[in-house]
Amino acid sequence: MKAFCRFNKSMGLNLCWLFLVFGTRWMAAEQTVATHESGVESNLQFQNEIRGKLGQRMRLEDRMNALHVSGVSIAVIHRGAVEWAKGYGATSLDGAPVSTSTLFNAASMTKPLTAVGVLRLVQIRKINLDAPVNNYLKRWKIPENKFTAGHPVTIRQLLTHTSGIGTHEGQVADPDAGLPNILQVLDGQKPATTVPVRVEAQPGTKYAYSNGGYAVLQLLIEDVSGKPFAQYMQQAVLSPLHMDSSTFEAPLSPARVARAATGYWADGVHGIAPAHFVKTQTSAGGLWTTPTDYAKFIIELQRDYAGTSHRLLNQKMAREMMTAGMGPSPSVRWGLGVRVGGTASNTFFEHGGSGVFQNESIGYLNGDGIVILTNGGGGGDLVNEVARSAASVYNWPDFHSVQHTLVSLQPEVLEKFVGTYDFIKITREYDRLMAEIPLGTERQQVFPEAQDQFFLQDAPTTLKFDLNDKGECTGVEFITSIVHLQRPKTK
């Protein structure tokens, strides 16, 4: 009995020691997660920061209020797993609190899933990436014209936005008013309200972001698989990853409507209830999801690329998907369905979403990333500010603010820049310049960093004014990360 008691004491000491060691580690890990979470929430940053200016870090709650965003949901991926996820605000102006199970429309963040759906057909040799897509289409063909003569549109070109098909804005439709089918969307026939999907430049010669190209991919999937798009995507992409909260339903079922957020326009007041919200180009913007579900998709692509999993793509196909090709600028280039950036040792794949719901998703191939979903308002600015906060907290090499040094300009110098330049209007307010970009929108201050160059604080936008030999302003160069336009002064 004595020996038994002594054994119990020894075992108790061992258990105590184990608890102290592993309990301390667990508490330290919990503290780290909490620090990361609070850091992301309180470290939001503008695109451009002014050197020497204090108080440039902002809180998520304050920015939601300032930008008229009622609901946000975030999931952060760290070291190959979701480290934390959280909802903020409300599903509508008078709705329930947002949780991590609240459904948001993914908008164009749908496209990477559609791309994977196509690549899965490539893997089983149903289609060839570099073959003309018309070879596989049965119910409709891309109409031939002077641009396609000798240059048929390939599947790869559709995935990379190099098909020559015009931008072709997506349509949000109310199911009560009738929904167009995919053939009506492609030919611009009622009840579709978008223009026909047509090739407007020689395929393969330039990049042009195209919702219409992804509408063609939707038809491709249906014609090759023999299944409705939503059914195929459920079986090929969502179910293998147990993305149980995600759906391509159009319209949403009543059960899912009850879990979904209302989408708001820029004013954050006028919105579209989820029961009346349908993206007619489902493949381009029709996914409804949660941040934790979408994070599963990012994590699987990271694992497929590394060769540690193949639930979606084999390693060869995943690496082809993440190979950067054409883009609007050297820093913005596209793989197969995702924007690819960073460096060889820190490559990321990214896709945002806009058009009522405003979203962002980022995945580093080394295992980090973030999913940010908002229900509109000024969510486009907000998701970028949150991404910059996460980049700072997790020490990512990209998505940081740019530091600028201001120069001092007298009011009489500023006055010569006042005027209208096509879609840009410049006015002076005492000792600062204000800009409407485009005309008729809310005025924003532009900050001087040279005698003839100004920048916006929360957009990757620079205005470089053209001065003649007399010092008079004759025009302006509008420069962003994706476009560089020169506009004359008109009045």
Short mmCIF file of C-alpha atoms in Angstrom, two decimals:
data_model
loop_
_atom_site.label_atom_id
_atom_site.label_comp_id
_atom_site.label_asym_id
_atom_site.label_seq_id
_atom_site.Cartn_x
_atom_site.Cartn_y
_atom_site.Cartn_z
CA MET A 1 0.00 0.00 0.00
CA LYS A 2 2.89 2.31 0.80
CA ALA A 3 4.45 1.64 -2.58
CA PHE A 4 1.09 2.31 -4.27
CA CYS A 5 0.81 5.67 -2.48
CA ARG A 6 4.34 6.63 -3.40
CA PHE A 7 3.63 5.76 -7.06
CA ASN A 8 0.54 7.95 -7.01
CA LYS A 9 2.51 10.87 -5.62
CA SER A 10 5.19 10.45 -8.26
CA MET A 11 2.58 10.22 -10.99
CA GLY A 12 0.93 13.35 -9.58
CA LEU A 13 4.22 15.22 -9.69
CA ASN A 14 4.76 14.11 -13.28
CA LEU A 15 1.25 15.21 -14.22
CA CYS A 16 1.86 18.55 -12.50
CA TRP A 17 5.09 18.98 -14.42
CA LEU A 18 3.40 18.10 -17.71
CA PHE A 19 0.57 20.54 -16.97
CA LEU A 20 3.02 23.33 -16.14
CA VAL A 21 5.05 22.76 -19.32
CA PHE A 22 2.22 22.25 -21.79
CA GLY A 23 -0.20 24.55 -19.99
CA THR A 24 2.34 27.36 -20.09
CA ARG A 25 2.94 26.76 -23.78
CA TRP A 26 -0.81 26.70 -24.46
CA MET A 27 -1.33 29.96 -22.58
CA ALA A 28 1.59 31.57 -24.42
CA ALA A 29 0.11 30.47 -27.75
CA GLU A 30 -3.28 31.87 -26.75
CA GLN A 31 -1.64 35.15 -25.80
CA THR A 32 0.13 35.30 -29.17
CA VAL A 33 -3.14 34.75 -31.05
CA ALA A 34 -4.86 37.41 -28.96
CA THR A 35 -2.00 39.81 -29.64
CA HIS A 36 -2.23 39.14 -33.38
CA GLU A 37 -6.00 39.58 -33.36
CA SER A 38 -5.98 42.86 -31.45
CA GLY A 39 -3.04 44.05 -33.55
CA VAL A 40 -4.92 43.56 -36.82
CA GLU A 41 -8.00 45.28 -35.36
CA SER A 42 -6.09 48.37 -34.22
CA ASN A 43 -3.39 48.84 -36.85
CA LEU A 44 -5.33 49.77 -40.01
CA GLN A 45 -3.35 51.94 -42.41
CA PHE A 46 -3.90 54.16 -45.43
CA GLN A 47 -2.26 53.23 -48.73
CA ASN A 48 0.04 56.25 -48.47
CA GLU A 49 1.44 57.59 -45.21
CA ILE A 50 3.08 60.93 -44.56
CA ARG A 51 6.51 60.81 -42.93
CA GLY A 52 6.58 62.46 -39.54
CA LYS A 53 2.80 62.54 -39.12
CA LEU A 54 1.59 60.88 -35.93
CA GLY A 55 -1.65 58.99 -35.39
CA GLN A 56 -1.80 57.24 -38.76
CA ARG A 57 -2.89 53.89 -37.29
CA MET A 58 -6.67 53.34 -37.10
CA ARG A 59 -9.13 51.01 -35.40
CA LEU A 60 -11.36 48.66 -37.39
CA GLU A 61 -14.53 49.81 -35.64
CA ASP A 62 -13.78 53.48 -36.36
CA ARG A 63 -13.05 52.80 -40.02
CA MET A 64 -16.25 50.75 -40.40
CA ASN A 65 -18.21 53.75 -39.14
CA ALA A 66 -16.32 56.24 -41.31
CA LEU A 67 -16.69 54.14 -44.46
CA HIS A 68 -20.34 53.14 -43.86
CA VAL A 69 -19.63 49.41 -43.63
CA SER A 70 -22.16 47.62 -41.43
CA GLY A 71 -20.62 44.14 -41.46
CA VAL A 72 -17.15 42.56 -41.74
CA SER A 73 -15.88 39.02 -41.29
CA ILE A 74 -12.21 38.05 -41.20
CA ALA A 75 -10.17 34.82 -41.10
CA VAL A 76 -6.38 34.90 -40.78
CA ILE A 77 -4.21 32.00 -41.95
CA HIS A 78 -0.87 31.53 -40.21
CA ARG A 79 1.58 28.69 -40.74
CA GLY A 80 -0.88 26.70 -42.83
CA ALA A 81 -3.96 26.89 -40.60
CA VAL A 82 -6.66 29.36 -39.60
CA GLU A 83 -5.19 31.10 -36.55
CA TRP A 84 -8.28 33.16 -35.74
CA ALA A 85 -11.58 34.26 -37.26
CA LYS A 86 -14.09 36.85 -36.14
CA GLY A 87 -17.17 38.79 -37.24
CA TYR A 88 -17.77 42.52 -36.67
CA GLY A 89 -20.82 44.75 -36.90
CA ALA A 90 -24.21 43.65 -38.20
CA THR A 91 -25.56 41.70 -41.18
CA SER A 92 -27.69 44.73 -42.09
CA LEU A 93 -28.40 48.19 -40.66
CA ASP A 94 -30.92 46.69 -38.24
CA GLY A 95 -29.78 43.07 -38.44
CA ALA A 96 -28.16 40.45 -36.26
CA PRO A 97 -24.46 40.56 -35.33
CA VAL A 98 -22.06 39.23 -37.96
CA SER A 99 -20.48 35.90 -37.01
CA THR A 100 -17.96 33.69 -38.78
CA SER A 101 -20.92 31.68 -40.13
CA THR A 102 -22.57 34.72 -41.78
CA LEU A 103 -22.75 34.32 -45.56
CA PHE A 104 -21.32 37.05 -47.79
CA ASN A 105 -21.36 37.20 -51.56
CA ALA A 106 -17.75 36.59 -52.64
CA ALA A 107 -18.11 38.75 -55.78
CA SER A 108 -15.06 38.25 -58.03
CA MET A 109 -13.36 36.12 -55.38
CA THR A 110 -15.53 33.47 -57.07
CA LYS A 111 -13.18 33.36 -60.07
CA PRO A 112 -10.32 31.36 -58.48
CA LEU A 113 -12.80 28.58 -57.61
CA THR A 114 -14.15 28.60 -61.16
CA ALA A 115 -10.57 28.40 -62.42
CA VAL A 116 -9.92 25.35 -60.24
CA GLY A 117 -13.13 23.79 -61.55
CA VAL A 118 -11.77 24.19 -65.08
CA LEU A 119 -8.31 22.89 -64.13
CA ARG A 120 -9.84 19.75 -62.66
CA LEU A 121 -11.29 19.02 -66.09
CA VAL A 122 -7.82 19.58 -67.55
CA GLN A 123 -6.33 17.10 -65.07
CA ILE A 124 -8.66 14.32 -66.19
CA ARG A 125 -7.93 15.23 -69.83
CA LYS A 126 -11.45 16.26 -70.70
CA ILE A 127 -10.10 19.53 -72.09
CA ASN A 128 -6.76 21.05 -73.14
CA LEU A 129 -5.72 24.44 -71.77
CA ASP A 130 -4.26 25.61 -75.05
CA ALA A 131 -7.01 24.34 -77.34
CA PRO A 132 -9.67 26.66 -78.77
CA VAL A 133 -12.56 26.81 -76.32
CA ASN A 134 -15.02 26.57 -79.22
CA ASN A 135 -13.83 22.98 -79.72
CA TYR A 136 -15.65 22.03 -76.51
CA LEU A 137 -18.67 24.35 -76.49
CA LYS A 138 -21.88 22.68 -77.66
CA ARG A 139 -24.78 25.12 -77.16
CA TRP A 140 -23.01 28.34 -78.16
CA LYS A 141 -19.75 29.40 -79.79
CA ILE A 142 -17.68 32.57 -79.44
CA PRO A 143 -18.64 34.45 -82.62
CA GLU A 144 -15.78 34.79 -85.09
CA ASN A 145 -14.71 38.25 -86.20
CA LYS A 146 -11.63 40.06 -87.49
CA PHE A 147 -9.87 39.62 -84.13
CA THR A 148 -10.31 35.84 -83.96
CA ALA A 149 -9.34 35.13 -87.59
CA GLY A 150 -6.35 32.85 -87.24
CA HIS A 151 -6.34 33.48 -83.48
CA PRO A 152 -9.06 31.43 -81.77
CA VAL A 153 -9.69 32.02 -78.07
CA THR A 154 -8.12 29.34 -75.86
CA ILE A 155 -9.12 28.18 -72.40
CA ARG A 156 -5.85 29.46 -70.94
CA GLN A 157 -6.57 32.93 -72.34
CA LEU A 158 -10.02 32.96 -70.72
CA LEU A 159 -8.49 32.04 -67.35
CA THR A 160 -5.78 34.72 -67.59
CA HIS A 161 -7.97 37.56 -68.95
CA THR A 162 -6.05 37.64 -72.23
CA SER A 163 -8.85 36.38 -74.51
CA GLY A 164 -9.59 39.78 -76.02
CA ILE A 165 -13.13 39.68 -74.62
CA GLY A 166 -14.21 43.05 -73.22
CA THR A 167 -14.46 43.81 -69.52
CA HIS A 168 -18.22 43.08 -69.58
CA GLU A 169 -19.54 44.16 -66.19
CA GLY A 170 -21.47 41.63 -64.15
CA GLN A 171 -25.18 41.97 -63.45
CA VAL A 172 -26.96 41.82 -60.10
CA ALA A 173 -30.50 40.63 -60.75
CA ASP A 174 -33.64 40.26 -58.64
CA PRO A 175 -35.09 36.74 -59.01
CA ASP A 176 -38.59 38.22 -58.67
CA ALA A 177 -38.01 40.03 -61.98
CA GLY A 178 -36.75 36.97 -63.86
CA LEU A 179 -33.22 35.61 -64.26
CA PRO A 180 -31.40 35.16 -67.58
CA ASN A 181 -29.83 31.81 -68.35
CA ILE A 182 -26.19 31.56 -69.38
CA LEU A 183 -26.99 31.65 -73.12
CA GLN A 184 -28.99 34.88 -72.68
CA VAL A 185 -26.07 36.37 -70.74
CA LEU A 186 -23.60 35.44 -73.48
CA ASP A 187 -25.75 36.99 -76.22
CA GLY A 188 -27.01 39.95 -74.17
CA GLN A 189 -30.65 38.91 -74.58
CA LYS A 190 -33.41 39.85 -72.15
CA PRO A 191 -33.81 39.49 -69.27
CA ALA A 192 -30.01 39.99 -69.25
CA THR A 193 -29.10 43.66 -69.10
CA THR A 194 -25.43 43.29 -70.07
CA VAL A 195 -23.98 43.59 -73.57
CA PRO A 196 -23.16 40.45 -75.59
CA VAL A 197 -19.89 38.68 -74.85
CA ARG A 198 -17.67 39.35 -77.87
CA VAL A 199 -13.96 39.43 -78.69
CA GLU A 200 -12.75 43.03 -78.99
CA ALA A 201 -8.98 42.55 -79.40
CA GLN A 202 -6.71 39.88 -80.84
CA PRO A 203 -6.59 37.01 -78.32
CA GLY A 204 -3.31 36.60 -76.47
CA THR A 205 -1.96 40.08 -77.18
CA LYS A 206 -2.95 41.98 -74.05
CA TYR A 207 -4.48 41.72 -70.59
CA ALA A 208 -8.05 42.97 -70.02
CA TYR A 209 -9.99 41.86 -66.96
CA SER A 210 -13.11 40.12 -68.22
CA ASN A 211 -16.23 38.90 -66.45
CA GLY A 212 -17.51 37.86 -69.88
CA GLY A 213 -14.59 35.48 -70.31
CA TYR A 214 -15.60 33.70 -67.13
CA ALA A 215 -19.19 33.45 -68.38
CA VAL A 216 -17.75 31.46 -71.30
CA LEU A 217 -15.93 29.24 -68.78
CA GLN A 218 -19.24 28.60 -67.01
CA LEU A 219 -20.72 27.30 -70.27
CA LEU A 220 -17.56 25.25 -70.87
CA ILE A 221 -17.90 23.52 -67.51
CA GLU A 222 -21.55 22.73 -68.12
CA ASP A 223 -21.08 21.47 -71.68
CA VAL A 224 -18.06 19.29 -70.81
CA SER A 225 -19.27 17.92 -67.46
CA GLY A 226 -22.91 17.56 -68.49
CA LYS A 227 -23.95 19.10 -65.15
CA PRO A 228 -25.35 22.46 -64.09
CA PHE A 229 -22.54 24.78 -63.01
CA ALA A 230 -23.59 24.94 -59.34
CA GLN A 231 -23.83 21.15 -59.10
CA TYR A 232 -20.45 20.59 -60.74
CA MET A 233 -18.72 23.17 -58.52
CA GLN A 234 -20.30 21.65 -55.41
CA GLN A 235 -18.96 18.21 -56.30
CA ALA A 236 -15.57 19.25 -57.74
CA VAL A 237 -14.52 22.06 -55.37
CA LEU A 238 -16.75 22.71 -52.36
CA SER A 239 -17.46 19.17 -51.13
CA PRO A 240 -13.85 17.86 -51.26
CA LEU A 241 -12.83 20.72 -48.93
CA HIS A 242 -15.91 20.46 -46.69
CA MET A 243 -16.81 24.05 -47.52
CA ASP A 244 -20.23 23.29 -46.04
CA SER A 245 -21.33 26.92 -45.63
CA SER A 246 -20.51 27.86 -49.22
CA THR A 247 -22.83 27.64 -52.20
CA PHE A 248 -23.34 28.61 -55.83
CA GLU A 249 -27.12 28.56 -55.39
CA ALA A 250 -28.89 31.27 -57.36
CA PRO A 251 -31.09 32.43 -55.78
CA LEU A 252 -30.28 31.46 -52.18
CA SER A 253 -32.57 29.07 -50.36
CA PRO A 254 -34.62 30.52 -47.46
CA ALA A 255 -32.36 28.74 -44.96
CA ARG A 256 -29.27 30.39 -46.39
CA VAL A 257 -30.97 33.77 -46.76
CA ALA A 258 -31.48 33.72 -42.99
CA ARG A 259 -27.68 33.49 -42.53
CA ALA A 260 -26.70 36.00 -45.21
CA ALA A 261 -25.69 39.65 -45.06
CA THR A 262 -27.40 42.45 -46.96
CA GLY A 263 -25.21 44.10 -49.60
CA TYR A 264 -24.97 47.91 -49.59
CA TRP A 265 -24.00 50.47 -52.19
CA ALA A 266 -21.33 53.09 -51.52
CA ASP A 267 -23.55 55.21 -49.26
CA GLY A 268 -23.99 52.29 -46.85
CA VAL A 269 -27.72 53.02 -46.69
CA HIS A 270 -29.30 51.66 -49.86
CA GLY A 271 -28.88 47.93 -50.19
CA ILE A 272 -30.06 44.64 -51.65
CA ALA A 273 -31.43 41.96 -49.34
CA PRO A 274 -29.88 38.51 -49.95
CA ALA A 275 -33.19 37.04 -51.13
CA HIS A 276 -33.13 39.52 -54.02
CA PHE A 277 -29.42 39.33 -54.85
CA VAL A 278 -28.29 37.10 -57.72
CA LYS A 279 -25.15 37.41 -59.84
CA THR A 280 -26.26 36.23 -63.27
CA GLN A 281 -22.67 35.33 -64.22
CA THR A 282 -22.39 32.77 -61.43
CA SER A 283 -18.87 31.72 -62.43
CA ALA A 284 -17.60 35.31 -62.20
CA GLY A 285 -19.23 36.41 -58.95
CA GLY A 286 -21.96 34.08 -57.69
CA LEU A 287 -20.29 32.30 -54.75
CA TRP A 288 -21.70 32.85 -51.24
CA THR A 289 -19.23 31.93 -48.52
CA THR A 290 -17.73 32.61 -45.09
CA PRO A 291 -14.13 33.62 -44.36
CA THR A 292 -13.32 30.30 -42.67
CA ASP A 293 -14.72 28.35 -45.61
CA TYR A 294 -12.79 30.42 -48.14
CA ALA A 295 -9.67 30.00 -46.02
CA LYS A 296 -10.00 26.23 -46.54
CA PHE A 297 -9.71 26.86 -50.27
CA ILE A 298 -6.58 29.01 -49.85
CA ILE A 299 -4.95 26.47 -47.52
CA GLU A 300 -5.66 23.62 -49.94
CA LEU A 301 -4.04 25.52 -52.83
CA GLN A 302 -1.00 26.14 -50.60
CA ARG A 303 -0.80 22.42 -49.85
CA ASP A 304 -1.39 21.40 -53.47
CA TYR A 305 1.46 23.69 -54.53
CA ALA A 306 3.74 22.17 -51.89
CA GLY A 307 2.74 18.64 -52.93
CA THR A 308 1.47 17.72 -49.46
CA SER A 309 -2.13 17.35 -50.65
CA HIS A 310 -4.00 16.92 -53.91
CA ARG A 311 -7.67 17.15 -53.00
CA LEU A 312 -8.11 19.80 -55.71
CA LEU A 313 -5.03 19.90 -57.93
CA ASN A 314 -1.90 17.85 -58.35
CA GLN A 315 1.36 19.68 -57.70
CA LYS A 316 2.15 20.24 -61.38
CA MET A 317 -1.23 21.82 -62.05
CA ALA A 318 -1.12 23.92 -58.85
CA ARG A 319 2.28 25.29 -59.85
CA GLU A 320 1.03 26.10 -63.34
CA MET A 321 -1.90 27.95 -61.77
CA MET A 322 0.53 30.08 -59.74
CA THR A 323 2.81 30.97 -62.66
CA ALA A 324 2.58 34.70 -63.44
CA GLY A 325 1.88 35.71 -67.01
CA MET A 326 0.54 38.95 -68.48
CA GLY A 327 -0.93 41.77 -66.43
CA PRO A 328 -1.63 45.47 -66.51
CA SER A 329 1.77 46.29 -65.00
CA PRO A 330 5.02 44.52 -64.00
CA SER A 331 3.77 44.27 -60.40
CA VAL A 332 0.25 43.08 -61.27
CA ARG A 333 0.41 39.83 -63.25
CA TRP A 334 -2.00 36.95 -63.55
CA GLY A 335 -1.75 33.21 -63.25
CA LEU A 336 -4.67 30.88 -64.02
CA GLY A 337 -7.49 32.61 -62.15
CA VAL A 338 -5.43 34.49 -59.54
CA ARG A 339 -3.14 37.49 -59.41
CA VAL A 340 0.40 36.34 -58.62
CA GLY A 341 2.96 38.59 -56.95
CA GLY A 342 5.77 38.86 -54.44
CA THR A 343 9.18 37.28 -54.89
CA ALA A 344 10.41 33.76 -55.65
CA SER A 345 10.87 33.11 -51.92
CA ASN A 346 7.66 34.88 -50.83
CA THR A 347 5.13 34.38 -53.62
CA PHE A 348 1.51 35.25 -52.99
CA PHE A 349 -1.72 34.64 -54.90
CA GLU A 350 -4.56 37.10 -54.50
CA HIS A 351 -8.03 37.99 -55.68
CA GLY A 352 -10.41 40.69 -54.58
CA GLY A 353 -14.11 41.17 -55.11
CA SER A 354 -16.18 44.30 -55.70
CA GLY A 355 -19.62 45.36 -56.85
CA VAL A 356 -21.88 45.82 -53.78
CA PHE A 357 -19.99 43.33 -51.57
CA GLN A 358 -16.29 44.31 -51.27
CA ASN A 359 -13.79 41.58 -50.37
CA GLU A 360 -10.15 40.51 -50.42
CA SER A 361 -8.27 37.22 -50.23
CA ILE A 362 -4.51 36.73 -50.00
CA GLY A 363 -2.53 33.52 -49.73
CA TYR A 364 1.24 33.22 -49.40
CA LEU A 365 2.61 29.94 -50.72
CA ASN A 366 4.56 29.60 -47.45
CA GLY A 367 1.31 29.19 -45.48
CA ASP A 368 0.04 32.63 -44.42
CA GLY A 369 -2.94 34.58 -45.69
CA ILE A 370 -6.16 36.41 -44.96
CA VAL A 371 -9.80 36.49 -46.08
CA ILE A 372 -11.76 39.72 -45.55
CA LEU A 373 -15.46 39.92 -46.44
CA THR A 374 -17.58 43.07 -46.16
CA ASN A 375 -21.16 43.85 -47.12
CA GLY A 376 -20.39 46.96 -49.11
CA GLY A 377 -20.40 50.65 -48.40
CA GLY A 378 -16.76 51.72 -48.44
CA GLY A 379 -15.65 48.12 -47.99
CA GLY A 380 -13.19 48.40 -50.87
CA ASP A 381 -11.05 50.86 -48.92
CA LEU A 382 -11.59 48.95 -45.69
CA VAL A 383 -10.35 45.56 -46.92
CA ASN A 384 -7.14 47.16 -48.18
CA GLU A 385 -6.60 48.87 -44.83
CA VAL A 386 -7.14 45.58 -42.98
CA ALA A 387 -4.76 43.76 -45.34
CA ARG A 388 -2.06 46.36 -44.65
CA SER A 389 -2.64 45.91 -40.93
CA ALA A 390 -2.24 42.13 -41.21
CA ALA A 391 0.91 42.58 -43.30
CA SER A 392 2.39 44.72 -40.52
CA VAL A 393 1.33 42.40 -37.66
CA TYR A 394 2.48 39.18 -39.37
CA ASN A 395 5.58 40.72 -41.01
CA TRP A 396 4.54 39.97 -44.59
CA PRO A 397 6.85 41.49 -47.19
CA ASP A 398 4.01 42.95 -49.27
CA PHE A 399 0.82 45.03 -48.85
CA HIS A 400 2.46 47.75 -46.75
CA SER A 401 1.84 51.48 -46.79
CA VAL A 402 4.08 53.69 -48.91
CA GLN A 403 5.90 56.49 -47.09
CA HIS A 404 5.83 59.99 -48.64
CA THR A 405 7.54 63.25 -47.75
CA LEU A 406 5.43 66.36 -48.26
CA VAL A 407 6.61 69.59 -49.85
CA SER A 408 5.19 72.99 -48.95
CA LEU A 409 3.40 74.89 -51.74
CA GLN A 410 1.95 78.38 -51.47
CA PRO A 411 -1.76 78.93 -52.29
CA GLU A 412 -0.87 80.87 -55.47
CA VAL A 413 1.13 77.87 -56.71
CA LEU A 414 -1.75 75.50 -55.95
CA GLU A 415 -4.16 77.76 -57.82
CA LYS A 416 -2.61 77.00 -61.22
CA PHE A 417 -3.58 73.32 -60.89
CA VAL A 418 -7.28 74.12 -60.42
CA GLY A 419 -9.43 72.97 -63.34
CA THR A 420 -11.14 70.04 -65.02
CA TYR A 421 -9.13 67.32 -66.75
CA ASP A 422 -11.54 64.97 -68.52
CA PHE A 423 -12.87 62.82 -65.62
CA ILE A 424 -10.84 64.63 -62.91
CA LYS A 425 -11.79 67.93 -61.27
CA ILE A 426 -9.31 69.84 -59.10
CA THR A 427 -10.37 72.61 -56.71
CA ARG A 428 -8.51 74.58 -54.05
CA GLU A 429 -9.62 74.85 -50.46
CA TYR A 430 -7.40 77.43 -48.77
CA ASP A 431 -3.91 75.86 -48.66
CA ARG A 432 -4.77 72.44 -50.05
CA LEU A 433 -5.98 70.85 -53.27
CA MET A 434 -9.10 68.69 -53.50
CA ALA A 435 -9.93 66.21 -56.26
CA GLU A 436 -13.09 64.59 -57.60
CA ILE A 437 -12.00 61.29 -59.19
CA PRO A 438 -14.16 60.74 -61.16
CA LEU A 439 -16.23 63.88 -61.60
CA GLY A 440 -19.22 64.11 -59.30
CA THR A 441 -17.84 61.90 -56.54
CA GLU A 442 -16.88 62.98 -53.04
CA ARG A 443 -13.89 65.35 -52.95
CA GLN A 444 -10.62 63.98 -51.59
CA GLN A 445 -7.51 65.86 -50.54
CA VAL A 446 -4.43 65.33 -52.69
CA PHE A 447 -1.05 65.82 -51.02
CA PRO A 448 2.02 67.43 -52.68
CA GLU A 449 5.24 65.43 -52.78
CA ALA A 450 6.87 67.55 -55.53
CA GLN A 451 6.26 70.89 -57.22
CA ASP A 452 4.05 69.18 -59.80
CA GLN A 453 3.11 65.84 -58.22
CA PHE A 454 0.38 64.90 -55.72
CA PHE A 455 -0.97 61.66 -54.25
CA LEU A 456 -4.16 60.35 -52.66
CA GLN A 457 -3.81 59.01 -49.15
CA ASP A 458 -5.96 55.88 -49.45
CA ALA A 459 -5.49 54.85 -53.09
CA PRO A 460 -2.51 53.87 -55.25
CA THR A 461 -3.01 57.06 -57.25
CA THR A 462 -0.60 59.79 -58.29
CA LEU A 463 -1.42 62.99 -60.19
CA LYS A 464 1.52 64.46 -62.10
CA PHE A 465 0.66 67.83 -63.67
CA ASP A 466 2.08 68.94 -67.02
CA LEU A 467 3.60 72.44 -66.98
CA ASN A 468 4.60 74.42 -70.06
CA ASP A 469 7.59 76.79 -70.39
CA LYS A 470 5.57 79.57 -68.75
CA GLY A 471 4.76 77.41 -65.73
CA GLU A 472 1.12 77.08 -66.79
CA CYS A 473 -0.68 73.78 -66.20
CA THR A 474 -1.83 72.14 -69.44
CA GLY A 475 -2.76 68.63 -68.38
CA VAL A 476 -2.36 65.86 -65.84
CA GLU A 477 -1.03 62.30 -65.83
CA PHE A 478 -3.28 59.95 -63.86
CA ILE A 479 -1.07 57.15 -62.58
CA THR A 480 -2.11 54.04 -60.65
CA SER A 481 -0.61 50.59 -60.26
CA ILE A 482 -2.68 49.37 -63.23
CA VAL A 483 -3.20 52.38 -65.53
CA HIS A 484 -1.28 55.46 -66.68
CA LEU A 485 -3.46 58.01 -68.45
CA GLN A 486 -2.68 61.51 -69.68
CA ARG A 487 -5.53 64.00 -69.71
CA PRO A 488 -5.52 67.59 -71.04
CA LYS A 489 -6.89 70.51 -69.09
CA THR A 490 -10.33 71.27 -70.56
CA LYS A 491 -11.42 74.22 -68.44
#
